Each structure stands twice: as structure tokens, then as C-alpha cells.
Tab-separated table of C-alpha atoms in Angstrom:
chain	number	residue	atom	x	y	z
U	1	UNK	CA	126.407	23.267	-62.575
U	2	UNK	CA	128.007	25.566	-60.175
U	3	UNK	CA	129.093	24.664	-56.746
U	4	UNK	CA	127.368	26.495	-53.750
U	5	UNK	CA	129.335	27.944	-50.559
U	6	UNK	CA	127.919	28.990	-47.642
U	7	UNK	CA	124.452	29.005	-49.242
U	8	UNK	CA	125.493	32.795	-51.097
U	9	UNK	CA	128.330	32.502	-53.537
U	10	UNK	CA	129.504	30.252	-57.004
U	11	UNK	CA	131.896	28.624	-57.157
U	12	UNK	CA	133.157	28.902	-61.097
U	13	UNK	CA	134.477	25.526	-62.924
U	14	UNK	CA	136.578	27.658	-64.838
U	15	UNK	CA	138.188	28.723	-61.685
U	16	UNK	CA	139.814	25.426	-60.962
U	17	UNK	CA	143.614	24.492	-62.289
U	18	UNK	CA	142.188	21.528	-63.474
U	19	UNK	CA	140.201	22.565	-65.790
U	20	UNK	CA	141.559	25.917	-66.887
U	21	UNK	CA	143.587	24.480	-69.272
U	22	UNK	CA	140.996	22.350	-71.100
U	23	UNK	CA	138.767	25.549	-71.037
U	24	UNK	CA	141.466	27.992	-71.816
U	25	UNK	CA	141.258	26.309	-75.398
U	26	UNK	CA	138.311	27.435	-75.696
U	27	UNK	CA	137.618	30.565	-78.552
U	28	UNK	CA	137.467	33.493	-75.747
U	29	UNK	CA	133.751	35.316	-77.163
U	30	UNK	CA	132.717	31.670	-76.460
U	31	UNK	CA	134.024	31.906	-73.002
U	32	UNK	CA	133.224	34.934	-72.341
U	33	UNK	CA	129.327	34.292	-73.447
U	34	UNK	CA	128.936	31.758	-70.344
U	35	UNK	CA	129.675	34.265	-68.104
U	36	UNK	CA	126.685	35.352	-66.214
U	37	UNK	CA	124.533	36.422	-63.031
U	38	UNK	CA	123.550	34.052	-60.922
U	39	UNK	CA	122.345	33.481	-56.967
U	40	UNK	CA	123.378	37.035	-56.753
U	41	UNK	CA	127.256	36.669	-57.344
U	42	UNK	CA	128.925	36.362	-60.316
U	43	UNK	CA	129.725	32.715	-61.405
U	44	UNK	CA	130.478	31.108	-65.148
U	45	UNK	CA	129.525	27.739	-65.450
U	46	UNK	CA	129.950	25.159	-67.943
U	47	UNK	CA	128.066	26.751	-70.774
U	48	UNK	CA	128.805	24.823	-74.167
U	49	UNK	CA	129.895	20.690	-74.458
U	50	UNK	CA	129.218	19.574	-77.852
U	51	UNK	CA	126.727	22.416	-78.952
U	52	UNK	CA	124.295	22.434	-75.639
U	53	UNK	CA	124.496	25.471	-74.029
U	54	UNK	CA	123.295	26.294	-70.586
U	55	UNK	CA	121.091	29.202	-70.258
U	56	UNK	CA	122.707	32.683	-69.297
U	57	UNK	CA	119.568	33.679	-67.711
U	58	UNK	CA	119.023	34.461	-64.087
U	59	UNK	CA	117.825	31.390	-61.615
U	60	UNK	CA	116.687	29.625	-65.163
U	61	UNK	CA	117.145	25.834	-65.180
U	62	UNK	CA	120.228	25.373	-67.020
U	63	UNK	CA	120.043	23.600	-70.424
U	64	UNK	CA	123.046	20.502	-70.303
U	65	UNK	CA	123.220	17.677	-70.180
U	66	UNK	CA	122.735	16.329	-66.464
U	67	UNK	CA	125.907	13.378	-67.298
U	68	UNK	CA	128.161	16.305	-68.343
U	69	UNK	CA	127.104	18.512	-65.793
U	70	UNK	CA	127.882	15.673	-62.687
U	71	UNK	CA	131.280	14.967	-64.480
U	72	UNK	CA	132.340	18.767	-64.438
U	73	UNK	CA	130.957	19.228	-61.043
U	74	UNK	CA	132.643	16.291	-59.381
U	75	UNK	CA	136.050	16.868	-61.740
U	76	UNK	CA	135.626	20.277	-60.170
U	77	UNK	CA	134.853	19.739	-56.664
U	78	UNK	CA	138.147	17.495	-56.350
U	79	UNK	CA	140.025	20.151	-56.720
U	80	UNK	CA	138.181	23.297	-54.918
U	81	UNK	CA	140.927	24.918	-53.067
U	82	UNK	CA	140.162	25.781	-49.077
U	83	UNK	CA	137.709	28.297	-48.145
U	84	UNK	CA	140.169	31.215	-48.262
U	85	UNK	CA	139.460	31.741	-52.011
U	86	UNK	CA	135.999	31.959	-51.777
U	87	UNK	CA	133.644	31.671	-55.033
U	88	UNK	CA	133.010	35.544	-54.967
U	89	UNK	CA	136.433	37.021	-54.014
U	90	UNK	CA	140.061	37.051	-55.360
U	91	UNK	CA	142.958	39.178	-55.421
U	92	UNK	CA	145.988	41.520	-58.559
U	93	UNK	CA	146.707	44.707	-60.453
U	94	UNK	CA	145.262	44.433	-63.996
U	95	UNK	CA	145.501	47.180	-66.720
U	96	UNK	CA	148.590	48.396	-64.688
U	97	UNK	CA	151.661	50.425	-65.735
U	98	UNK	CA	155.029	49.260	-64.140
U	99	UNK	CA	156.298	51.068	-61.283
U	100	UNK	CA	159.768	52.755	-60.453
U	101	UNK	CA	161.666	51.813	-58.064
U	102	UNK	CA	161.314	54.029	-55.213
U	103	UNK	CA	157.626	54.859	-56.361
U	104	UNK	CA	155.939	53.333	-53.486
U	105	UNK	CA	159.159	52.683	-50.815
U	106	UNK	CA	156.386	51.424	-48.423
U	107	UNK	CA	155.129	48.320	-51.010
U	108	UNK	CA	156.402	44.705	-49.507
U	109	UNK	CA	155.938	41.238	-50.439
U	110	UNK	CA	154.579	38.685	-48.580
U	111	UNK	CA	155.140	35.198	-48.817
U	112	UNK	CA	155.019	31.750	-46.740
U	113	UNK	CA	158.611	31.263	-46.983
U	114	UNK	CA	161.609	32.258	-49.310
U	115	UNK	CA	160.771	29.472	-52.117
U	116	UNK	CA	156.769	30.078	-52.180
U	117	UNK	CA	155.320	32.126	-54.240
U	118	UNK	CA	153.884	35.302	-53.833
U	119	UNK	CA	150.985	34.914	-51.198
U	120	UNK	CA	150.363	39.023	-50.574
U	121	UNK	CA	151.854	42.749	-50.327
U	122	UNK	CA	151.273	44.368	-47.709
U	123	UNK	CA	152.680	48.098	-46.312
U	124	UNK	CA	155.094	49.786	-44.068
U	125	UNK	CA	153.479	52.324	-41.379
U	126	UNK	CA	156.365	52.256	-38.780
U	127	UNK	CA	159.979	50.978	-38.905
U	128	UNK	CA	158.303	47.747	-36.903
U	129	UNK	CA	155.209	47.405	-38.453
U	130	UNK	CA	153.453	46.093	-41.771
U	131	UNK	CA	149.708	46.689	-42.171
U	132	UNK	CA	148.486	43.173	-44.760
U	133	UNK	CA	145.115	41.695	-44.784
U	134	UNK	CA	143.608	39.087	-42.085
U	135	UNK	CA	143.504	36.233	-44.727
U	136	UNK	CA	147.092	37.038	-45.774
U	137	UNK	CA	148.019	35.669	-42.271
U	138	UNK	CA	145.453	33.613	-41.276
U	139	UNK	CA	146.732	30.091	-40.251
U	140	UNK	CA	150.386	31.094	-40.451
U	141	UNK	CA	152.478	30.689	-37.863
U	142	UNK	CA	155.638	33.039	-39.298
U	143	UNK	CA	155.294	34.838	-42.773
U	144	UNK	CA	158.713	36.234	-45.534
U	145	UNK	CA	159.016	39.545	-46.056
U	146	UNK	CA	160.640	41.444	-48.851
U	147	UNK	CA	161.061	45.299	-48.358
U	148	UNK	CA	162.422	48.018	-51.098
U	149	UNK	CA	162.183	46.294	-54.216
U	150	UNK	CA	159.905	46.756	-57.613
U	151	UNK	CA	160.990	43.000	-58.684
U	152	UNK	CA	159.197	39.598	-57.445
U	153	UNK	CA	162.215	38.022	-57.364
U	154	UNK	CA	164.853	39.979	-56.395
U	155	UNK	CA	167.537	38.054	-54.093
U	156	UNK	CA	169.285	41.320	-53.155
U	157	UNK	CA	166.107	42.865	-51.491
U	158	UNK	CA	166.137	42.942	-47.899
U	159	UNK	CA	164.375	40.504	-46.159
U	160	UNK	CA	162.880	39.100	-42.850
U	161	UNK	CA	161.075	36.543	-41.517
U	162	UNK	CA	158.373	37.011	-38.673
U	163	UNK	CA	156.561	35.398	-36.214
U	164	UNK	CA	154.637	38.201	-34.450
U	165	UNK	CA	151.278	38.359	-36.533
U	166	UNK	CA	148.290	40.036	-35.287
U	167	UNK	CA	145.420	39.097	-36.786
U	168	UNK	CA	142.179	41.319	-35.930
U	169	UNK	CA	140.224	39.052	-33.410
U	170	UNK	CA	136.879	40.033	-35.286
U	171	UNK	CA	138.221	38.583	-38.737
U	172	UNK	CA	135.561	36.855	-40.617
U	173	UNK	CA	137.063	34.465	-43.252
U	174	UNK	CA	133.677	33.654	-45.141
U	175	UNK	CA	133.289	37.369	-45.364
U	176	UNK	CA	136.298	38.896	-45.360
U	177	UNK	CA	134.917	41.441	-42.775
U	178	UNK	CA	137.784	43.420	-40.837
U	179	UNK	CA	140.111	41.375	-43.149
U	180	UNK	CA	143.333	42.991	-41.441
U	181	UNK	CA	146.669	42.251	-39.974
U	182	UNK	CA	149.906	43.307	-38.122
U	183	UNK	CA	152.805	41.882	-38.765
U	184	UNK	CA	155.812	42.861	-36.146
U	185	UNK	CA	159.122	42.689	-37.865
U	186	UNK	CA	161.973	41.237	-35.276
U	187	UNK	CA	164.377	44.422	-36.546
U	188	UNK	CA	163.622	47.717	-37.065
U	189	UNK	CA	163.940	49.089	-40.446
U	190	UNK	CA	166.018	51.481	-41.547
U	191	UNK	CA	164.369	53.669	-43.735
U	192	UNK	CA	165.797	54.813	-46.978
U	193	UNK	CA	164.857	56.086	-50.865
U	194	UNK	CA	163.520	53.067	-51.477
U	195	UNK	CA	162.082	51.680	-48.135
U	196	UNK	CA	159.544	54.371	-46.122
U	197	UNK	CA	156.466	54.169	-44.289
U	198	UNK	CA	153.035	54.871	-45.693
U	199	UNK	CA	151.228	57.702	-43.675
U	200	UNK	CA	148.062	56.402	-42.755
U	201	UNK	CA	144.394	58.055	-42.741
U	202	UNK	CA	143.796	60.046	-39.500
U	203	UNK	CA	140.550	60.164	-37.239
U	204	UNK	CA	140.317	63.336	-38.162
U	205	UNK	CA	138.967	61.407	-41.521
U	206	UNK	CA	136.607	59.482	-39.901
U	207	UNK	CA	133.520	60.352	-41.190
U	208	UNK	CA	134.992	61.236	-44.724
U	209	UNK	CA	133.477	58.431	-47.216
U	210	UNK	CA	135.912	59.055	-50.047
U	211	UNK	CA	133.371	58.919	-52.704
U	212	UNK	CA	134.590	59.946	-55.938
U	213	UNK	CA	137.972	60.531	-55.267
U	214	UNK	CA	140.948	58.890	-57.134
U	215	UNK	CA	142.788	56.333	-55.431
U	216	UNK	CA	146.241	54.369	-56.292
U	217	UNK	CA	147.273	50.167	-55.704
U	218	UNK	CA	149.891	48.135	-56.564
U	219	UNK	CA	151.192	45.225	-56.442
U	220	UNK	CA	152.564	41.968	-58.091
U	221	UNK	CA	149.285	40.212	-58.840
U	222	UNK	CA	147.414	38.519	-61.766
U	223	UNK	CA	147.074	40.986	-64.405
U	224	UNK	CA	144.076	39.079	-66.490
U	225	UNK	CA	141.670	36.509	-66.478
U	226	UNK	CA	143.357	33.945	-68.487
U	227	UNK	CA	147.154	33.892	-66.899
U	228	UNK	CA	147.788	32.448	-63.818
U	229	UNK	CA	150.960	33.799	-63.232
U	230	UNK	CA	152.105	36.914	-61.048
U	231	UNK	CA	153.430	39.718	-62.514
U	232	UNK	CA	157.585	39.844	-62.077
U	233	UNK	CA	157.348	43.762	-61.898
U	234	UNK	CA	154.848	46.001	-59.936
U	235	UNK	CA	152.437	47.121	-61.496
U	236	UNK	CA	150.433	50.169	-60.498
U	237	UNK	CA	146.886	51.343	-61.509
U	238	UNK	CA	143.887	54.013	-60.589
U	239	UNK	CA	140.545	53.075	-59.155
U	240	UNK	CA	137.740	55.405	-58.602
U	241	UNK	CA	136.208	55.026	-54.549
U	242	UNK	CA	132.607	53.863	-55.543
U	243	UNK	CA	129.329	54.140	-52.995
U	244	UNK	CA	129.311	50.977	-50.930
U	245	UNK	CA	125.213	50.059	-52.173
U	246	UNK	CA	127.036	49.483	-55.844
U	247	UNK	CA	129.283	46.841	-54.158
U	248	UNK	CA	127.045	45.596	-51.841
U	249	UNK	CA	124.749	45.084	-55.483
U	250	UNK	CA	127.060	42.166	-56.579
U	251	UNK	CA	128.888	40.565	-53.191
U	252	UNK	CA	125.921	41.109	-50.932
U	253	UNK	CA	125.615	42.982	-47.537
U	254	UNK	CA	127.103	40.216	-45.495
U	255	UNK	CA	130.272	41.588	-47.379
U	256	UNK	CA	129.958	44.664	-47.821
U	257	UNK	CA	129.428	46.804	-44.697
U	258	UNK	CA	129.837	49.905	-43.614
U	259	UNK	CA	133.598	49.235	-42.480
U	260	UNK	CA	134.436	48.160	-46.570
U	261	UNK	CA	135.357	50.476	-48.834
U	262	UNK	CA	134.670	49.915	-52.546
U	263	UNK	CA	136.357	51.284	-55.684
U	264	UNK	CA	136.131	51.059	-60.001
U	265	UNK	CA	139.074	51.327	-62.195
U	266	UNK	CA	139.460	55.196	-63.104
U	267	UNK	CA	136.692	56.843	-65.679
U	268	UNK	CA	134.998	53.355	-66.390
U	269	UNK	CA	138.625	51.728	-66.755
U	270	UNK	CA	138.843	47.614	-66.177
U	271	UNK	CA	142.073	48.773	-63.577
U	272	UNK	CA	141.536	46.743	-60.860
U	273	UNK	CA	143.256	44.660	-58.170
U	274	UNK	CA	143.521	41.198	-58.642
U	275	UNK	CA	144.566	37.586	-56.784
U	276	UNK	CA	148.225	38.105	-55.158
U	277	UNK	CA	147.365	42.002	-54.313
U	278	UNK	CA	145.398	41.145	-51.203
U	279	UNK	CA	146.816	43.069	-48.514
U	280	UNK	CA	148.506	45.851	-50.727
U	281	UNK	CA	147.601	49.509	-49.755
U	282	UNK	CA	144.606	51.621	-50.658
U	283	UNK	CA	146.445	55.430	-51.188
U	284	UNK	CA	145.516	58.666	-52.074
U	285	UNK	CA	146.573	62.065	-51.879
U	286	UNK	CA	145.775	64.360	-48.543
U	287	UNK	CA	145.112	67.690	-48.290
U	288	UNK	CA	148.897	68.599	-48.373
U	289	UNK	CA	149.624	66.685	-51.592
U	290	UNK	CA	151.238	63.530	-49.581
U	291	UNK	CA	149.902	59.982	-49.675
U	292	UNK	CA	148.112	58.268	-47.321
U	293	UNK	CA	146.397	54.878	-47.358
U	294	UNK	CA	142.868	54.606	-46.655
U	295	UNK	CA	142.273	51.014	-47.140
U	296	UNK	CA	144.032	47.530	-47.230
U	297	UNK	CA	143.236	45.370	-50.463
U	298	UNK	CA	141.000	43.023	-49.815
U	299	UNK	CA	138.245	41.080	-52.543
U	300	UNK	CA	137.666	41.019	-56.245
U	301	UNK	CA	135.287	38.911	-58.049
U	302	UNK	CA	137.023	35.390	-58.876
U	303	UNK	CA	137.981	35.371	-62.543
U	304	UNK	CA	136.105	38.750	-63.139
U	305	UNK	CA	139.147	40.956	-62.428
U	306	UNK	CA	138.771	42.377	-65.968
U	307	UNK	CA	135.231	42.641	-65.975
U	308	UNK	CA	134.914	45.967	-64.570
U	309	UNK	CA	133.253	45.347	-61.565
U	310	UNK	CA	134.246	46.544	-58.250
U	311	UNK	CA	137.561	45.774	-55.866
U	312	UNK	CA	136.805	45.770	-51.706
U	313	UNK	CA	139.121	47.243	-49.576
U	314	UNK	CA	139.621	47.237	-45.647
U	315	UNK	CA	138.042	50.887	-44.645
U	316	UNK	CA	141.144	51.959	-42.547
U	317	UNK	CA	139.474	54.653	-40.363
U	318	UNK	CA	137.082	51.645	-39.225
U	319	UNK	CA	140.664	50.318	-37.652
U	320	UNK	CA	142.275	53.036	-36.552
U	321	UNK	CA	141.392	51.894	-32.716
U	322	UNK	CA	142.494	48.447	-33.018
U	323	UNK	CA	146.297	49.392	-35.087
U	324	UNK	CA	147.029	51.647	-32.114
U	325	UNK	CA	146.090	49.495	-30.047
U	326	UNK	CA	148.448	47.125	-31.072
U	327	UNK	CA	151.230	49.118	-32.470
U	328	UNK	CA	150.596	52.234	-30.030
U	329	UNK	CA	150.950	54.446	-32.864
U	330	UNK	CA	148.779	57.907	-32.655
U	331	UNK	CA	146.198	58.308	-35.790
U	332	UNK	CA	144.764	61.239	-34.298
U	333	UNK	CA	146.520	64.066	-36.796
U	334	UNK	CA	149.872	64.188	-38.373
């Protein structure tokens, strides 16, 4: 009873808008029970319809009823949105304390136009420049940007519209390998308290893995399984960077490879990015005490953001070569 993409990942019926609502009614332990393994991903399926439950256990036939079951699935594969949300991968901040504004000047908000919703964040690096993820931009022919601002919707924030997005050419969208993005702003910023660029990782870094040490996101993202609305403020959070054969454990080595960068909410925490953070930065603290971004936000596990398993990130020193070569900035030391 779960839908198959790609041969790999689950697709969850809970997942879809359709039939959160119906589901949400559900008591949550009962919920919570149908969540399982399964074909190596994580996936919930339709576990209990009038006292028959499905079986929680690994590749095991699953005890329903098959009439139920081909209702659910078809309800469920009307309404499967496009291949961008994959069944393993998400994106928002959850278990997050709100930020100040000013706290991270280089945060911005992405979104299709001025009336959408949020789509991603995304960071300064230059006064031209935002760093986002590939499937923040992917498709779009011009993207909204908001710049300086700690509120979703803010109508004094500055703002800009642009139409120079570089997506990286090697951007898988089933994988969400090299999931990054430049987006050229048509007006220099002018930088400010609350609007500054994010210092990004150097090659000096390159062969640094970053296991172990304490990382920072953000963003304006989901902040639980069971609401599907953004958060109005930005919300911050700690992750722990993770080694990338835990990962790789529960999305797979087609996912995770060695240019992905994994990470755990802080001393077994369930902090974790969540849907609407994709493309937000990846920081930490240098050697000097400043911050610098090591990754762009890029997958969670759908509708397992508070299930403490791990967030992937773009590895940044991976891309150092291809942001210069677009933005002709220098990452070789600061």
C-alpha cells in the first residue's frame, strides 16, 4: 500500500493533502505505530481501517484489506505532487527557537512570486549573489527575493525579482545530487545590520569532513509533522555533522555521496530542517570565531522531520570550483 518511485523510495499516503486531514483525526500513538521501515526508506502506510492492521515488519506482506488498500492507493496517487518532493526527501526547522533580527543578516526568502508562498531560503555570499539549492530553481524562469527580515511576511523588507539563475549543470532531481544554485540579483545590495554576506568554507577546508562538530540552520519551514503551515518567524536550531555511512543507512548511496554532508539535531535532539528550508545555509563557526557555511540545505525524510533521523546538506567545498566559476569569487583563504 505504498507507492513506488524510481524503483527505491515510498511514497507515504499520509503525505498527501488529501488525505492528511482524514488521517490527522486519527489518535497520534495510533499514527505513529504505522510508521515503519520499508524498501530501505522510510514510508507509513495505511496501517489501521476498521481494526486490520498492516504489518510493521520489514518486506512482510501487509495484512489489509486488498479493496481498502486499491482505494487509498488510487485516492492517493491522484494527488502525488511532481517528482520534486520525492517519497524520501522534504524540507523546515523543527524544535527551533525564534531568531533576532539581525541574527543571520545573510538569511533570504525565496519564493515564485510576491503572492506564493514560501518555496525556499537561500543565502547572501556577495552583494550580487545568493547561494539556494538546485531544486529551489529548477524549472523557474525568474524567482522573489526577500532580504533582511526575520518575518515571512513582511511588506517592508527589501525585495527583488531575478531572472539570472544558475543551476549546477550536474543537478540530479531524483537524487538531489549537487542540488545547488546561483541566483544573480539585477542590483547590488547594500549591505547593512541586518543584510550581510555569509563567508563561505575555503579550499583550504577541503579535505576537513566536519564530523562531530556543531552546526547552525534556519529558516521559515514546517516545524512538525502534523502542520502544514510555515512558520511566520525564523526559527533557528543545532544539528550535529553525522558520518555520511549513517545517512547513506536510510536514503541509500545513490543519495548520499561523498559530495553530501549529513547532520542530527544536537546531543540526540529531534532539531532538524524541514520542507520550506531547502536551500537555507549550513553554518558553523571557523577557527577565528566567525561563521561560515559549509553546506546548502538540501533533504529530510518526508513526514519524518521529527523523527530524529538525519537532514542532507549540499557539501560546499565539493562546489567551491563551480561558485567561482560562476560568480568569480576566490574561496581559496579569507
Amino acid at each position: 500500500c505504498c507507492v513506488q518511485i524510481n524503483g527505491v523510495a515510498c511514497l507515504n499516503h499520509w503525505s498527501t493533502k488529501v488525505l492528511y486531514w482524514f488521517i490527522k483525526t486519527w489518535q497520534r500513538p495510533t499514527r505513529q505505530s504505522s510508521f515503519s521501515r520499508f524498501c530501505k526508506v522510510l514510508v507509513a502506510c495505511c496501517v489501521q481501517i476498521n481494526g486490520v492492521s498492516t504489518s510493521t515488519e520489514k518486506f512482510e506482506t501487509m495484512k489489509i484489506e486488498l479493496l481498502a488498500c486499491l482505494c487509498l492507493f488510487a485516492f492517493a496517487e491522484a494527488f502525488i505532487e511532481p517528482a520534486a518532493d520525492l517519497g524520501r526527501i522534504q524540507n523546515r526547522i523543527v524544535s527551533g527557537s525564534p531568531a533576532s533580527l539581525g541574527q543571520f543578516p545573510w538569511q533570504v526568502i525565496l519564493k515564485k512570486d510576491p503572492i506564493e508562498d514560501l518555496l525556499c531560503g537561500g543565502s547572501i555570499i556577495a552583494a550580487n549573489w545568493v547561494l539556494t539549492a538546485g531544486h529551489c530553481t529548477y524549472g523557474l524562469s525568474s524567482i522573489f527575493i526577500m532580504f533582511g527580515t526575520v518575518l515571512l511576511n513582511n511588506p517592508n523588507a527589501l525585495n527583488m525579482t531575478s531572472t539570472q539563475l544558475y543551476i549546477n549543470p550536474n543537478y540530479n532531481g531524483e537524487t538531489l545530487n549537487n542540488d545547488v544554485s546561483l541566483i544573480q540579483l539585477p542590483t547590488p545590495l547594500t549591505f547593512s545590520k541586518y543584510i550581510q554576506p555569509i563567508q563561505l568554507v575555503t579550499n583550504n577546508d577541503a579535505n576537513f569532513n566536519f564530523i562531530g562538530q556543531v552546526a547552525t540552520i534556519a529558516g521559515f519551514g514546517l516545524t512538525d509533522d502534523d502542520n502544514l503551515d510555515s512558520s511566520n518567524i525564523m526559527l533557528y536550531a543545532r544539528v550535529q555533522i553525522i558520518n555520511n555511512s549513517q545517512c547513506a543507512d536510510v536514503f541509500g548511496t545513490s543519495v548520499v555521496i561523498p559530495s553530501t554532508l549529513c547532520a542530527k539535531g544536537e546531543n540526540g535532539t529531534d532539531m532538524s530542517i524541514c520542507s520550506g528550508d531547502s536551500g537555507g545555509p549550513l553554518i558553523t563557526r571557523d577557527t577565528n570565531g566567525n561563521w561560515m557555511q559549509i553546506g546548502i540545505n538540501s533533504f529530510v525524510a518526508q513526514d519524518m522531520c521529527t523523527m530524529m533521523y538525519p537532514s542532507g546538506y549540499a557539501r560546499l567545498t565539493s562546489f567551491l570550483g563551480y561558485i567561482s566559476q560562476v560568480t568569480g569569487m576566490d574561496f581559496n583563504s579569507y
